[in-house]
Short mmCIF file of C-alpha atoms and ligand atoms in Angstrom, two decimals:
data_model
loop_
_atom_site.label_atom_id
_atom_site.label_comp_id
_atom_site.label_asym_id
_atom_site.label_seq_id
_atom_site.Cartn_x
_atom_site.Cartn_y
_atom_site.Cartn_z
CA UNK X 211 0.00 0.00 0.00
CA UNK X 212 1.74 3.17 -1.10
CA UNK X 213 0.53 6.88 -0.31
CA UNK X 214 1.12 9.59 -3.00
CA UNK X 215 0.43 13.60 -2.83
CA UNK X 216 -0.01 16.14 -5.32
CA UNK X 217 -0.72 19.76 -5.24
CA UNK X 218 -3.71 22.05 -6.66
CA UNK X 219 -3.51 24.89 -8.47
CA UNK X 220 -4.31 28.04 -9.50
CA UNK X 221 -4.63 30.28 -12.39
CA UNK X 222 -2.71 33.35 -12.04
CA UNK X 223 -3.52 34.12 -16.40
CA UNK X 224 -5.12 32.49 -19.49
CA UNK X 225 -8.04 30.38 -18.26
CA UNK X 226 -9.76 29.15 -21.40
CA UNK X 227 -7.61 30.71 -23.93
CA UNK X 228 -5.54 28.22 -23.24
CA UNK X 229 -7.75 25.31 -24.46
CA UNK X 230 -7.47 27.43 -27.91
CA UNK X 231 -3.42 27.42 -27.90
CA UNK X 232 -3.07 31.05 -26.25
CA UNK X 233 -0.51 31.05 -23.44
CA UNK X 234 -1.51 30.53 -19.66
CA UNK X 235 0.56 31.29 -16.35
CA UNK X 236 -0.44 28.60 -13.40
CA UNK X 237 0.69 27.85 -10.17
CA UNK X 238 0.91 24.89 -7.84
CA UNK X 239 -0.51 26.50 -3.88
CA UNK X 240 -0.53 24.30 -1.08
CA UNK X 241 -3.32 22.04 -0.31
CA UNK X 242 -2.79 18.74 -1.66
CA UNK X 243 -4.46 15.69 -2.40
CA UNK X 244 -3.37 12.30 -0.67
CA UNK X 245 -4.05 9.21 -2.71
CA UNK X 246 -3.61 5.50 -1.23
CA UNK X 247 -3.53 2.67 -3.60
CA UNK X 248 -3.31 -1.06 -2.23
CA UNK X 249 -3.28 -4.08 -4.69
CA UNK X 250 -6.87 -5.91 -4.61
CA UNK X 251 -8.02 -8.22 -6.70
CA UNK X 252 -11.64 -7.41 -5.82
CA UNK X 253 -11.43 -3.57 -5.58
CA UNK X 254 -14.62 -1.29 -4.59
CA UNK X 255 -15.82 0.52 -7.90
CA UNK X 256 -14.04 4.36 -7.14
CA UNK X 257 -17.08 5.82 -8.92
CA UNK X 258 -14.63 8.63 -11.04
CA UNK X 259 -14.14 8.30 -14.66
CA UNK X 260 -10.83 9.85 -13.51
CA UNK X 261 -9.48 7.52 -11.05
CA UNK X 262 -11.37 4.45 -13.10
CA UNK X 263 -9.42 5.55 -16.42
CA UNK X 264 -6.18 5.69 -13.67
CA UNK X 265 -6.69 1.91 -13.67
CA UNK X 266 -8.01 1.45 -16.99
CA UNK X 267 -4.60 3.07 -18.78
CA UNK X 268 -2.34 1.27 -16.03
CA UNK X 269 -4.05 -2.59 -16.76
CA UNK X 270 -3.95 -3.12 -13.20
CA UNK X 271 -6.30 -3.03 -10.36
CA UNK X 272 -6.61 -2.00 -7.28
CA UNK X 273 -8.29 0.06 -4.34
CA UNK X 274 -8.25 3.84 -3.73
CA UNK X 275 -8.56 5.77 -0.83
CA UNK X 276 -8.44 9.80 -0.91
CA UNK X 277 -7.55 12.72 1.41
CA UNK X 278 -8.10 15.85 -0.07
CA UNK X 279 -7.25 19.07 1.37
CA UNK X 280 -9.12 20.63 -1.41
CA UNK X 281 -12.43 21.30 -2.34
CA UNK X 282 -13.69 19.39 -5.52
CA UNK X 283 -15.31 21.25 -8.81
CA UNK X 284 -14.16 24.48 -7.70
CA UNK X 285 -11.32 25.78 -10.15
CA UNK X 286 -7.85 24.57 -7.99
CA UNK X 287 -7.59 21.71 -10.24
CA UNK X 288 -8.29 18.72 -7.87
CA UNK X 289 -9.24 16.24 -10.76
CA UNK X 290 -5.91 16.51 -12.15
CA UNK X 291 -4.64 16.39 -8.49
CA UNK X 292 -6.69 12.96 -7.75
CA UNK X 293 -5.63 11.87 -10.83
CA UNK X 294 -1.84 12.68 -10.97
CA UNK X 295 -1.63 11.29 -7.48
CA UNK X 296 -3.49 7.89 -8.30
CA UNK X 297 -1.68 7.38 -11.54
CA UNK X 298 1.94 7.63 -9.51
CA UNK X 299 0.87 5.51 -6.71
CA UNK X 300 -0.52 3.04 -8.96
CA UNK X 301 3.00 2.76 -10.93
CA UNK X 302 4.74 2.64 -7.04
CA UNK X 303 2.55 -0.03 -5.93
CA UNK X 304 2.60 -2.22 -8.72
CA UNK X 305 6.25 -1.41 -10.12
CA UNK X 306 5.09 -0.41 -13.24
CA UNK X 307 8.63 2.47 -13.45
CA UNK X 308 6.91 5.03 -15.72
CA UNK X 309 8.82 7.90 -15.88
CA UNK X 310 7.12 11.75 -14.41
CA UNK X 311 6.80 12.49 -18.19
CA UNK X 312 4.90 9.89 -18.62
CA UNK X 313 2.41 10.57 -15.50
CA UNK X 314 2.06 14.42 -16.62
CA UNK X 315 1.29 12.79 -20.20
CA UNK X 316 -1.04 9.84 -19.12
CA UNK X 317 -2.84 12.21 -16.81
CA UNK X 318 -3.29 15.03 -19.30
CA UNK X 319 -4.86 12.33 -21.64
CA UNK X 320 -7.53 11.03 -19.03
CA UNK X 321 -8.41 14.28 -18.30
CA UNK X 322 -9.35 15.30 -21.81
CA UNK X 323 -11.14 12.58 -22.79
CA UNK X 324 -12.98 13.16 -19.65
CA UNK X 325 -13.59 16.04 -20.59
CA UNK X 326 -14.32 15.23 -23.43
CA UNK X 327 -11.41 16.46 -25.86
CA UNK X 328 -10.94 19.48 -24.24
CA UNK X 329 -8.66 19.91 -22.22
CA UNK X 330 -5.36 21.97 -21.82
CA UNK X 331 -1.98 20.02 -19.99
CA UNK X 332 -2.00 23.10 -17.60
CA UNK X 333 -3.71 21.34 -13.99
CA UNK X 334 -1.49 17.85 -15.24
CA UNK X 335 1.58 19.59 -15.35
CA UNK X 336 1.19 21.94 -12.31
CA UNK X 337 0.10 19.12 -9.84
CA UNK X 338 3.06 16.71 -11.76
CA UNK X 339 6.46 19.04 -11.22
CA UNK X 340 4.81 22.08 -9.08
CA UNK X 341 6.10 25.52 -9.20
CA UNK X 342 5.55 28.08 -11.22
CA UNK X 343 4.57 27.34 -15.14
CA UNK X 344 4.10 29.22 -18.22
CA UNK X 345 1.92 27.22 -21.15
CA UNK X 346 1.48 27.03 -24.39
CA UNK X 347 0.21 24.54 -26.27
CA UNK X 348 2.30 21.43 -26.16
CA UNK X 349 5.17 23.61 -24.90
CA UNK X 350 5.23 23.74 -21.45
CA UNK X 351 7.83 25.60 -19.16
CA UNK X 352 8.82 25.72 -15.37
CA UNK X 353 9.45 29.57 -14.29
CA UNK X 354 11.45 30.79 -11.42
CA UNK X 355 9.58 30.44 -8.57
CA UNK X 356 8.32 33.98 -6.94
CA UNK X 357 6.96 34.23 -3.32
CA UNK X 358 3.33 35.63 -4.51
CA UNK X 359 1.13 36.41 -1.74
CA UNK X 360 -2.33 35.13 -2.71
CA UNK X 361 -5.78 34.59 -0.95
CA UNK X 362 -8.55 32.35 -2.71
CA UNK X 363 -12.11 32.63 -1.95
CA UNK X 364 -14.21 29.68 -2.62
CA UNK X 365 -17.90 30.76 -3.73
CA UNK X 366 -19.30 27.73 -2.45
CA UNK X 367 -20.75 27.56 -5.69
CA UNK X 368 -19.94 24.34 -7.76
CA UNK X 369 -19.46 23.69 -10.97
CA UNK X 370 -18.25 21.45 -13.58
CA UNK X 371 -15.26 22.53 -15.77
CA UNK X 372 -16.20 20.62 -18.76
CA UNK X 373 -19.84 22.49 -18.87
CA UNK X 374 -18.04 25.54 -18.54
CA UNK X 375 -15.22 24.35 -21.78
CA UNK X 376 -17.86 23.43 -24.07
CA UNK X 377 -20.16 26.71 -23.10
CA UNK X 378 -17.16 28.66 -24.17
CA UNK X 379 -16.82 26.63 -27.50
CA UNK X 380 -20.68 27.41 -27.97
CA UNK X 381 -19.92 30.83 -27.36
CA UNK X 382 -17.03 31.11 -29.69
CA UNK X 383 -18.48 29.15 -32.43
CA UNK X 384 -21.67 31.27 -32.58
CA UNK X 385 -19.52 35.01 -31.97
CA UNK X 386 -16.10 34.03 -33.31
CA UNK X 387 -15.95 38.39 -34.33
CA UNK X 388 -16.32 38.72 -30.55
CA UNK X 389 -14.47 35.80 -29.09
CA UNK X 390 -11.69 35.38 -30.68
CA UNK X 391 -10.56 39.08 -30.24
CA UNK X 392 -10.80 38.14 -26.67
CA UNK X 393 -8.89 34.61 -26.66
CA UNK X 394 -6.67 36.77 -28.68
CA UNK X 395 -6.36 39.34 -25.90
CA UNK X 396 -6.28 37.13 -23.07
CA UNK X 397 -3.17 35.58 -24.78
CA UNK X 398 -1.56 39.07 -25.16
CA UNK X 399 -2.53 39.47 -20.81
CA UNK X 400 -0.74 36.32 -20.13
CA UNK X 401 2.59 37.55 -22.23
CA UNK X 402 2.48 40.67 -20.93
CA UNK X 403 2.34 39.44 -17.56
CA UNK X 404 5.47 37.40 -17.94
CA UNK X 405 7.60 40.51 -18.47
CA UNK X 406 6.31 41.94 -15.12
CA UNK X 407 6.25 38.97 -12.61
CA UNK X 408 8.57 40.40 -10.41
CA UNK X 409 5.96 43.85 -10.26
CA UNK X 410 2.81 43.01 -8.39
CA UNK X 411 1.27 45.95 -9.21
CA UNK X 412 1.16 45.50 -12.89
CA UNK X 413 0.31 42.02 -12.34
CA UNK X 414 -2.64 42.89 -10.48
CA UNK X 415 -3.86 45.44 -13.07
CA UNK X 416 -3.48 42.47 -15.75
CA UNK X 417 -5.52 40.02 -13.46
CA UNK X 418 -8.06 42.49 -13.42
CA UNK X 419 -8.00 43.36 -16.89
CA UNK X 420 -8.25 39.33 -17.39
CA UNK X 421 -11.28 38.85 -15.20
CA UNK X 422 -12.97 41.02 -17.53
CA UNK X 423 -12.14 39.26 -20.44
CA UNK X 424 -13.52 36.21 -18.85
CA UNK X 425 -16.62 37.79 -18.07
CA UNK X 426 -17.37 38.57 -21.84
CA UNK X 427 -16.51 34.75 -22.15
CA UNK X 428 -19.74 34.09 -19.59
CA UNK X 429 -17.49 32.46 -16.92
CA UNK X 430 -18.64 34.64 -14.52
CA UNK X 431 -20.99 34.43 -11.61
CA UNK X 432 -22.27 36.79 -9.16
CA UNK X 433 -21.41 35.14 -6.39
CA UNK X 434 -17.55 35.72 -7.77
CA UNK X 435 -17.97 38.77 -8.72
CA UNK X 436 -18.65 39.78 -5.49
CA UNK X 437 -15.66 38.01 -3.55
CA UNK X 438 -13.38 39.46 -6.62
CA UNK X 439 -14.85 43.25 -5.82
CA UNK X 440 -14.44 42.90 -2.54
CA UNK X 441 -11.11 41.68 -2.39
CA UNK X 442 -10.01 44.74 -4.33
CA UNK X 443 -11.62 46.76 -2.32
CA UNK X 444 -9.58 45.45 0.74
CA UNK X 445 -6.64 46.39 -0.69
CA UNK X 446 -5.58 43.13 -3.00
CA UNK X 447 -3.07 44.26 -6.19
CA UNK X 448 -5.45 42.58 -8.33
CA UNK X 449 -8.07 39.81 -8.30
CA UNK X 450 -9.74 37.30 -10.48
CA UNK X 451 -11.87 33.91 -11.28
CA UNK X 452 -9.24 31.31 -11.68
CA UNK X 453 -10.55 28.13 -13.72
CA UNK X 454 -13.19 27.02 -15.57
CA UNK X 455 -15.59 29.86 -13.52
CA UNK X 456 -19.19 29.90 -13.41
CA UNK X 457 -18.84 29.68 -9.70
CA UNK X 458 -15.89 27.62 -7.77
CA UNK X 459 -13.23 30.26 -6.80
CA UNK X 460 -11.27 33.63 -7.39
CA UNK X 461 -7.72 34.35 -6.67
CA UNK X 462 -6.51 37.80 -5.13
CA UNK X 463 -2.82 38.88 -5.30
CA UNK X 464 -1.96 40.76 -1.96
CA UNK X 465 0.25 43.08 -0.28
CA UNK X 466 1.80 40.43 2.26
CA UNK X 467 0.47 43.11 5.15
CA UNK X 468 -2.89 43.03 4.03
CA UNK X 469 -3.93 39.16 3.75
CA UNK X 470 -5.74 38.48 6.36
CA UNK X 471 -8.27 41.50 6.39
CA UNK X 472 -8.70 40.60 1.97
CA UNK X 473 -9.20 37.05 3.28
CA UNK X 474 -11.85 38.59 5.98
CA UNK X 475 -13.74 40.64 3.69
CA UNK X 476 -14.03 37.60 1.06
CA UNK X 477 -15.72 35.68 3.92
CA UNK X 478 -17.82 38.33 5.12
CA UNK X 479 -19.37 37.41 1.77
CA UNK X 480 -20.45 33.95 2.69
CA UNK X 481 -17.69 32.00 0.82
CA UNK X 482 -14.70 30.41 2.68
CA UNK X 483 -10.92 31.34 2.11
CA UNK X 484 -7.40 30.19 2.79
CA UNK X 485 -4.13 32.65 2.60
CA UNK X 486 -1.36 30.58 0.20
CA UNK X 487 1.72 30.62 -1.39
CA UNK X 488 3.67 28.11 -4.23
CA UNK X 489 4.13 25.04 -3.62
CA UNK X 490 7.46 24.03 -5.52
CA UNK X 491 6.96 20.17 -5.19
CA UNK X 492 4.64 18.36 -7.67
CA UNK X 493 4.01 14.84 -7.16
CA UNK X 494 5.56 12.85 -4.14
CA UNK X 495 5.30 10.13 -2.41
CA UNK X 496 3.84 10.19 1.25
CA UNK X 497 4.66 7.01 3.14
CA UNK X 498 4.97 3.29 2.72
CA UNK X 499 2.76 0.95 4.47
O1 PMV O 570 -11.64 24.61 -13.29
P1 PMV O 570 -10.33 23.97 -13.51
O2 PMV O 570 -9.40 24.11 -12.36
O3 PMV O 570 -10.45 22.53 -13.93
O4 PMV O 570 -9.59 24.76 -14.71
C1 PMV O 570 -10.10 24.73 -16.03
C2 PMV O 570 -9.25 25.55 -16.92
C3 PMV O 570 -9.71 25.62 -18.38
O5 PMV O 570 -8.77 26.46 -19.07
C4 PMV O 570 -11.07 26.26 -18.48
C5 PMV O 570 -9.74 24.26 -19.04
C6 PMV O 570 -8.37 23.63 -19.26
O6 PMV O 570 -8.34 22.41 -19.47
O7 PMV O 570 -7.35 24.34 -19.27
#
């Protein structure tokens, strides 16, 4: 019986766009998901077309039990999480010596066909290696890790990220004038950002500018909005939705002084949130039992 971890996630730019090739920023933040796998010839069904495809793509089974420190269908990537974490303690358990690569890739590959074919490799390769990364397309790169103070507010709201993908690609196929201009634009937030990552003023302006941009995309919610306003009003750099939207949870940049009373005022608003940072460490492995 072997115990892996890996981390969530959150958007910091490019949300969407990415699915269309534009470039995304995304970082790994602390809570993690703990996956234990045991060898079982009999298993329980897990009832997840991720952690059944886990399986399915390994040609093994087995039995799962999870631990998440994060909350499911609400934008910090815990699918990918469950099923980074599952696929690496399946290949521990049972010896099976696939390489990380080959995790990010396998995992990446579940998720969009359970989604449904689409699907960026950003939450895959986030919750695989950690850190700070910049994507695009099939490229994928780590950055130097920077010390970004961040709060995220959980609406409460849930919702489901493929909904969200294909209401986009409704969207877009209906108003391409309108929404490409906007993928377009998203992309040109994202590089922008990257030449001002060490300024968190600018980067706040650019997350605002993006949440925008997502709200012509109809990601938005009112129940975000709200956490996103009022986290600017408490003095955050910058804040926006980060994932699929449509409820799940926003993500405020913040003076490091001012964190707690952003994280207040975001639960004065009914939702719950947590004060984080990077995590630098993908997927690991817990303890052997
Ligand atoms: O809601 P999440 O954390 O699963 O993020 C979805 C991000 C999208 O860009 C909307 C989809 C994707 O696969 O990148």
């Amino acid at each position: 019986m072997v115990t892996w971890s890996a981390p969530g996630k959150v958007f910091l730019f490019g949300e969407h766009a990415v699915v269309y090739g534009k470039p995304a920023i995304a970082m790994a933040i602390k809570p993690r998901v703990f996956v234990t796998v045991r060898k079982s010839r009999a298993p329980h069904p897990a009832k997840s077309p991720y952690i059944d495809s886990c399986f399915d793509e390994m040609g093994v089974k087995g039995s799962v039990y999870i631990n998440s420190q994060l909350p499911s269908s609400s934008g910090l990537g815990s699918s990918a999480a469950v099923t980074v974490a599952t696929l690496a303690a399946i290949n521990d358990e049972f010896g099976i010596n696939n390489s990380r690569e080959q995790i990010a890739e396998m995992a990446f590959n579940i998720e969009k066909k359970v989604q449904k074919g689409r699907a960026s490799p950003t939450d895959t390769t986030v919750s695989t290696y950690g850190g700070l990364v910049f994507i695009m397309g099939a490229s994928r790169r780590r950055l130097p890790p920077e010390s970004f103070q961040m709060v995220v507010g959980n609406t409460m709201v849930s919702h489901s990220t493929s909904k969200m993908v294909e209401m986009v690609a409704d969207l877009k196929k209906k108003n391409p004038e309108i929404c490409d201009p906007v993928l377009d634009a998203i992309g040109g937030i994202t590089m922008s950002a990257m030449h001002h990552l060490v300024d968190p003023v600018q980067l706040g302006r650019l997350m605002n500018m993006n949440n925008s941009l997502l709200e012509v995309l109809g990601v938005g919610h009112p129940a975000l909005s709200r956490l996103v306003l009022s986290a600017r009003t408490a003095g955050a750099y910058g804040a926006k939705i980060t994932g699929a939207g449509g409820g799940g949870c926003m993500v405020a940049l913040c003076p490091k002084h001012l964190k707690s009373r952003i994280a207040s005022a975001i639960e004065a608003c009914e939702a719950r949130a947590f004060v984080t940072n990077i995590d630098t460490e993908g997927v690991r492995k817990e303890k052997d039992v």
